[in-house]
Amino acid sequence: MPVSRLLPPLVALLLAASPLCAGTTAGDDAVRLNQIQVVGTHNSYHSGFAPSAARLLEAKAPKAYRSLDYRHPALARQLDDGVRQLEIDVYADAKGGLYAHPAMDRLIAQAGLPADPPMNDVATMDKPGFKVMHVEDIDQRSSCQPFTACLAEIRAWSKAHPRHLPLFILVETKDKPLRNVQFKPVAPEPFTTAVFDALDRAVTSVFPRAEIVTPDDVRGGHATLPAAVAHGGWPTLAQARGKVVFLLDQKPASPAYLKGHPALRGRVFFTDAAPGRSDAAFIECNMCSAGKIDAQVRQGYLVRTRTDDPAQGQGQHNDTRRRDAVLDSGAQMLSTDYPAGEPAASGYAVGFPGQRTLRCNPVLKPAGCDDDALER
C-alpha cells in the first residue's frame, strides 16, 4: 500500500491514542486539583428581594437589608461566565412544608403592602427534601428549589461541558433558629448524623459517585487526609476533569457528619476542618491574611477565602484592598458576590488578569501548568 494511503489511518490511530482526544491537555497529568485557582460566588442561589419585601426591610432594618440586597443569575449562567465554585445553603425538611409559608408574606400583608410573588412554588415546598434559602421566613428566594434541582442544573451543565475543571460545590447546612424577631419564627430541623446521611444520598441521587471527587479518592492508602494531601493525594486534572467536589461549610457541623466515618471514610463531602485533624483536607479561611492562606495551601490543603463581604460593603464602595491582597494568595477558591460577569454598580468585580476566572495557582503552580490551556 502506498505511504500516502497509510497516512490517514495512522494519523487517526495516533489521535485516538492521544490523551488530548480524551478531553485533557498536555499538562493535565502534571497539574493537580489543588494547583489551580478559581473565582467562586457567595450564596450562588440567592435571588434577592421582591419589591414589597425590599421596601419593608429597608424601612424596618436598613443595615440588615443592605447586607442581604444582592442576587445572582441562574447557576448555569454563572458557570457559563466562568465561575467554578458555587455555594448553596440548605435546610432539612424531612416531612415537607416546614418553609412553605414564610413569615415575610404575613409581615407584608400586615404592613398594608401589595403581596409579592410567591417566594417558591408551594407544591415544591410542601414535598419532603432539602430546601435552599438564605434566611428562613425572611430571605427564601432561590434561583433553584429544592436542593436536588440545584444539583441537577449543575450536572446538566457539567455533562454539556465535559472538559471543565473540577467544580467546587460548597454546601452550608443551616439549623439555627432566628432570634430577636418580632414574630414566631419557624424552628429549623437539626442536622443530625441521620440527616447528614440523607444529605449524602441526596447528592448521589443526582451525581453518580464516579462523577465526584470524594475523601476516599484523596486519602488512598493513607490513614488520614492531612497525610494524603501532604503527599500528592489530590487527583490530577486528567483524573478530575468533568467532576465535582463537595465541601461542607461550618466547622460545628463536622462532629455529626464524622460520626461513624473516621477521616471521612465513605462520605461524600470534605469537612471544613482545622489543620492536622484526621478529616482535614479543606479549610475555610474566609477573612484570613494572604500569609496564613499560603501557609495552609503549602501543606496541601484546599482553601476557600472571601474577597468581599456584603456586611463590609466592599462592592458598594469599590474597596479593593481585601480583593487585591487575596488575589495574590494561593487560595484555590476566591468567593465573591461580584464575579467579573456581575460587577457592582460601583465597578467593583473579581477576576484574574486577562479577564480570566480560573488560572494556575500562583503559589503552587507546577511547571506543566498553562493558564491558557486549563479550559478551552
C-alpha positions as MATLAB code, in Angstrom:
seq = 'MPVSRLLPPLVALLLAASPLCAGTTAGDDAVRLNQIQVVGTHNSYHSGFAPSAARLLEAKAPKAYRSLDYRHPALARQLDDGVRQLEIDVYADAKGGLYAHPAMDRLIAQAGLPADPPMNDVATMDKPGFKVMHVEDIDQRSSCQPFTACLAEIRAWSKAHPRHLPLFILVETKDKPLRNVQFKPVAPEPFTTAVFDALDRAVTSVFPRAEIVTPDDVRGGHATLPAAVAHGGWPTLAQARGKVVFLLDQKPASPAYLKGHPALRGRVFFTDAAPGRSDAAFIECNMCSAGKIDAQVRQGYLVRTRTDDPAQGQGQHNDTRRRDAVLDSGAQMLSTDYPAGEPAASGYAVGFPGQRTLRCNPVLKPAGCDDDALER';
ca = [
       0.000    0.000    0.000;
       1.402    3.464   -0.874;
       2.540    5.565    2.060;
       0.059    8.267    1.063;
      -2.770    5.792    1.664;
      -1.329    4.723    5.032;
      -1.132    8.255    6.455;
      -4.846    8.878    7.142;
      -5.385    5.696    9.201;
      -2.051    6.201   11.005;
      -2.986    9.774   11.910;
      -6.394    8.622   13.108;
      -4.772    5.893   15.230;
      -2.309    8.333   16.793;
      -5.045   10.832   17.582;
      -7.213    8.131   19.115;
      -4.324    7.115   21.377;
      -3.529   10.702   22.369;
      -4.752   11.905   25.789;
      -5.780   15.160   24.119;
      -8.642   13.316   22.434;
      -9.922   12.230   25.835;
     -10.604   15.849   26.719;
      -7.331   16.517   28.514;
      -4.432   18.821   27.721;
      -0.739   18.089   27.585;
      -0.275   19.385   31.146;
      -3.221   17.589   32.748;
      -1.073   14.798   34.157;
       1.287   17.362   35.700;
      -1.326   19.556   37.431;
      -3.260   18.505   40.499;
      -6.646   19.695   41.646;
      -5.123   21.839   44.417;
      -2.752   23.556   41.963;
      -5.410   25.699   40.314;
      -7.251   28.831   41.419;
     -10.825   29.770   40.559;
     -13.349   32.514   41.192;
     -16.490   31.431   43.017;
     -19.709   33.027   44.175;
     -21.075   33.543   47.675;
     -24.651   32.295   48.174;
     -24.797   31.450   44.499;
     -28.533   30.653   44.526;
     -29.533   33.996   46.104;
     -32.281   35.865   44.252;
     -32.676   38.952   46.397;
     -35.994   40.503   47.427;
     -39.227   41.267   45.629;
     -40.444   44.906   45.808;
     -42.642   44.829   48.925;
     -40.201   42.755   50.961;
     -37.403   45.121   49.964;
     -39.465   48.169   50.936;
     -40.409   46.661   54.299;
     -36.906   45.534   55.207;
     -35.302   48.775   54.112;
     -37.688   50.672   56.398;
     -37.505   48.345   59.412;
     -33.931   47.033   59.269;
     -31.864   49.099   56.808;
     -28.487   47.728   57.855;
     -29.635   44.120   57.508;
     -31.306   44.942   54.209;
     -28.098   46.378   52.737;
     -26.175   43.222   53.668;
     -28.827   40.995   52.060;
     -29.589   43.044   48.960;
     -27.728   41.141   46.253;
     -28.632   38.483   43.721;
     -27.054   36.110   41.238;
     -28.296   34.746   37.918;
     -29.070   31.070   37.417;
     -26.322   28.629   38.401;
     -25.805   27.535   34.789;
     -25.347   31.164   33.734;
     -22.691   31.643   36.400;
     -20.885   28.539   35.167;
     -21.118   29.860   31.600;
     -19.462   33.051   32.860;
     -16.514   31.086   34.252;
     -17.461   30.655   37.909;
     -16.099   27.318   39.137;
     -17.110   27.383   42.803;
     -20.732   27.626   43.891;
     -22.231   27.968   47.363;
     -25.649   26.601   48.324;
     -27.361   26.912   51.718;
     -29.643   24.031   52.701;
     -32.281   23.408   55.346;
     -33.586   19.959   56.251;
     -37.297   19.392   55.666;
     -37.919   15.682   56.212;
     -41.726   15.843   56.105;
     -42.133   18.784   53.750;
     -43.999   22.030   54.214;
     -41.858   23.468   57.007;
     -40.878   26.510   54.936;
     -43.864   26.688   52.591;
     -45.473   29.748   54.194;
     -42.752   32.231   55.207;
     -43.447   34.918   57.794;
     -42.391   37.619   55.337;
     -45.655   37.147   53.440;
     -47.635   37.837   56.629;
     -45.477   40.829   57.547;
     -46.044   42.367   54.106;
     -49.824   41.948   54.478;
     -49.771   43.436   57.996;
     -47.872   46.458   56.656;
     -50.559   47.036   54.030;
     -48.156   46.453   51.143;
     -49.014   44.626   47.910;
     -48.329   40.900   48.007;
     -45.089   39.838   46.358;
     -44.965   36.841   44.011;
     -44.578   33.575   45.965;
     -41.015   33.027   47.153;
     -41.036   29.479   45.847;
     -43.505   27.064   44.303;
     -45.705   25.937   47.186;
     -46.111   22.429   45.746;
     -42.319   22.024   45.746;
     -42.009   23.423   49.258;
     -44.691   21.037   50.529;
     -42.682   17.980   49.472;
     -40.014   16.384   51.678;
     -36.421   17.220   50.820;
     -33.648   19.709   51.484;
     -34.663   23.292   50.742;
     -32.421   26.109   49.516;
     -32.639   29.533   51.144;
     -30.591   32.150   52.949;
     -32.708   33.017   55.992;
     -35.846   31.091   56.885;
     -39.071   33.142   56.955;
     -37.314   36.298   55.701;
     -34.967   35.642   52.764;
     -36.085   32.476   50.997;
     -35.898   33.367   47.315;
     -33.695   30.947   45.408;
     -32.979   30.517   41.716;
     -33.425   26.750   42.150;
     -35.530   24.664   44.503;
     -35.196   22.099   46.086;
     -31.525   21.225   46.634;
     -31.651   18.296   44.219;
     -32.960   20.636   41.484;
     -29.931   22.876   42.006;
     -27.677   19.827   41.713;
     -29.499   18.679   38.576;
     -28.888   22.088   36.971;
     -25.190   21.863   37.784;
     -24.926   18.305   36.497;
     -26.698   19.167   33.232;
     -24.148   21.937   32.673;
     -21.321   19.576   33.594;
     -22.439   16.925   31.111;
     -22.682   19.582   28.397;
     -19.109   20.734   29.175;
     -17.226   17.508   29.954;
     -13.776   19.143   29.822;
     -14.470   21.603   32.607;
     -12.152   21.961   35.557;
     -13.495   20.303   38.696;
     -16.390   22.279   40.148;
     -16.310   23.064   43.860;
     -19.758   22.950   45.483;
     -19.783   24.447   48.962;
     -22.869   23.484   50.974;
     -23.792   25.309   54.170;
     -26.183   23.364   56.389;
     -28.432   25.651   58.415;
     -30.341   24.697   61.548;
     -30.090   27.643   63.949;
     -33.407   29.431   64.688;
     -33.855   33.152   64.205;
     -33.564   35.254   67.347;
     -34.739   38.715   68.362;
     -37.500   38.930   65.784;
     -40.996   40.332   66.312;
     -42.761   37.190   65.133;
     -42.671   33.494   65.937;
     -40.106   32.038   63.536;
     -40.095   28.504   62.225;
     -37.754   26.139   64.076;
     -35.323   24.537   61.586;
     -34.659   20.813   61.795;
     -31.266   19.946   63.334;
     -28.594   18.325   61.185;
     -28.042   15.032   62.978;
     -25.893   12.196   61.653;
     -29.025   10.630   60.137;
     -29.869   13.901   58.368;
     -26.328   14.092   57.018;
     -26.729   10.529   55.740;
     -29.810   11.761   53.873;
     -27.821   14.725   52.517;
     -25.194   12.355   51.100;
     -27.965   10.319   49.488;
     -29.490   13.478   48.003;
     -26.171   14.282   46.342;
     -25.614   10.781   44.977;
     -29.201   10.644   43.701;
     -28.092   13.282   41.169;
     -24.328   12.790   40.798;
     -23.048    9.213   40.490;
     -20.018    8.532   42.691;
     -17.850    8.268   39.581;
     -18.518   11.971   38.913;
     -17.482   13.096   42.413;
     -14.007   13.518   43.902;
     -14.607   12.046   47.357;
     -12.471   11.922   50.523;
     -11.832    8.224   49.833;
     -10.390    9.130   46.434;
      -7.953   11.560   48.033;
      -6.988    9.553   51.120;
      -5.904    6.487   49.156;
      -3.716    4.269   51.333;
      -3.062    6.939   53.971;
      -4.611    6.765   57.420;
      -5.656   10.435   57.448;
      -6.454   13.136   54.956;
      -3.652   15.510   56.097;
      -1.122   12.765   55.371;
      -2.670   12.237   51.943;
      -2.795   15.881   50.855;
       0.756   16.455   52.057;
       1.952   13.673   49.739;
       0.167   14.332   46.451;
      -3.228   12.905   47.325;
      -5.271   15.307   45.228;
      -6.088   13.877   41.791;
      -4.570   15.275   38.627;
      -6.679   17.280   36.208;
      -6.566   14.284   33.900;
      -8.417   12.372   36.623;
     -10.678   15.202   37.830;
     -11.969   16.954   34.708;
     -15.730   16.862   34.450;
     -16.141   16.040   38.143;
     -17.415   17.895   41.199;
     -16.010   18.312   44.706;
     -18.477   18.734   47.569;
     -17.365   20.832   50.536;
     -19.214   21.160   53.830;
     -19.374   24.652   55.283;
     -19.265   25.358   59.037;
     -16.917   23.574   61.450;
     -19.695   22.934   64.045;
     -21.345   20.537   61.581;
     -18.327   18.241   61.462;
     -18.877   16.035   64.573;
     -22.292   14.827   63.396;
     -21.014   14.271   59.852;
     -17.911   12.400   61.036;
     -19.745   10.076   63.434;
     -19.212    6.536   62.185;
     -16.971    7.790   59.370;
     -13.471    8.386   60.785;
     -11.307   10.514   58.492;
     -14.457   10.817   56.279;
     -14.405    7.186   55.150;
     -17.421    6.554   52.944;
     -18.545   10.194   52.981;
     -19.306   12.491   50.032;
     -18.293   15.864   51.484;
     -14.979   17.240   52.672;
     -15.466   18.956   56.030;
     -14.233   22.417   56.964;
     -11.540   21.166   59.313;
      -8.774   22.540   61.492;
      -5.316   21.810   60.044;
      -3.933   18.492   61.230;
      -7.258   16.928   62.167;
      -7.781   13.477   60.642;
     -10.505   14.792   58.300;
      -8.587   17.919   57.259;
      -8.234   18.403   53.525;
     -10.374   21.529   53.095;
     -10.194   24.727   55.156;
     -12.368   27.802   55.093;
     -10.215   30.828   55.823;
     -12.758   33.421   54.817;
     -11.127   36.575   56.144;
      -7.577   35.285   56.698;
      -4.456   37.116   55.621;
      -2.705   36.015   52.440;
       0.214   34.804   54.548;
      -1.940   32.467   56.610;
      -3.662   31.171   53.495;
      -0.347   30.460   51.784;
       0.942   28.529   54.794;
      -2.122   26.277   54.593;
      -2.039   25.658   50.840;
       1.649   24.744   51.050;
       0.636   21.933   53.410;
      -1.624   20.565   50.691;
      -4.970   21.905   51.891;
      -7.735   23.283   49.709;
      -8.585   26.776   50.949;
     -11.642   28.890   50.291;
     -11.458   32.580   51.142;
     -13.673   35.591   50.509;
     -12.676   38.687   48.596;
     -15.615   40.707   49.917;
     -18.496   40.610   52.352;
     -21.827   42.413   51.865;
     -21.770   43.469   55.522;
     -18.449   45.245   54.955;
     -19.589   46.988   51.782;
     -16.565   46.427   49.520;
     -18.816   46.140   46.490;
     -20.810   49.267   47.309;
     -17.702   51.390   47.810;
     -15.342   49.745   45.283;
     -12.983   48.923   48.138;
     -10.424   46.601   46.527;
      -7.969   46.198   49.415;
      -9.136   42.773   50.569;
      -9.650   41.567   46.997;
      -6.181   42.579   45.840;
      -4.474   41.012   48.851;
      -6.040   37.583   48.407;
      -5.761   37.585   44.607;
      -2.037   37.159   45.196;
      -2.571   34.314   47.655;
      -2.704   30.598   46.948;
      -6.341   30.118   47.969;
      -7.843   27.735   45.445;
     -11.306   29.328   45.746;
     -11.879   33.085   45.832;
     -15.520   33.659   46.686;
     -17.303   36.920   45.839;
     -20.705   38.465   45.335;
     -19.299   40.236   42.279;
     -17.548   37.975   39.768;
     -16.384   39.585   36.543;
     -19.716   38.805   34.869;
     -21.670   40.522   37.681;
     -19.845   43.745   38.588;
     -21.213   46.002   41.310;
     -22.687   49.387   40.379;
     -19.500   50.899   41.816;
     -17.407   48.978   39.279;
     -16.081   46.507   41.846;
     -15.567   42.993   40.420;
     -13.323   39.989   40.973;
     -11.319   38.294   38.226;
      -7.812   37.464   37.165;
      -5.714   39.367   34.604;
      -6.804   38.850   31.022;
     -10.488   38.577   32.026;
      -9.882   35.075   33.387;
     -11.890   33.436   36.156;
      -9.500   30.494   36.519;
      -5.743   30.095   36.400;
      -2.783   28.114   37.655;
      -2.307   28.595   41.382;
       0.200   31.434   41.926;
       1.707   29.722   44.993;
       1.604   26.076   43.879;
       1.953   26.445   40.096;
       3.755   23.375   38.679;
       5.994   23.524   35.627;
       3.377   21.928   33.360;
       0.556   24.366   34.143;
      -0.560   26.799   31.427;
      -3.325   29.314   32.191;
      -4.467   29.322   28.562;
      -4.768   25.542   28.453;
      -6.794   24.991   31.625;
     -10.086   25.309   29.760;
     -10.687   25.897   26.068;
];
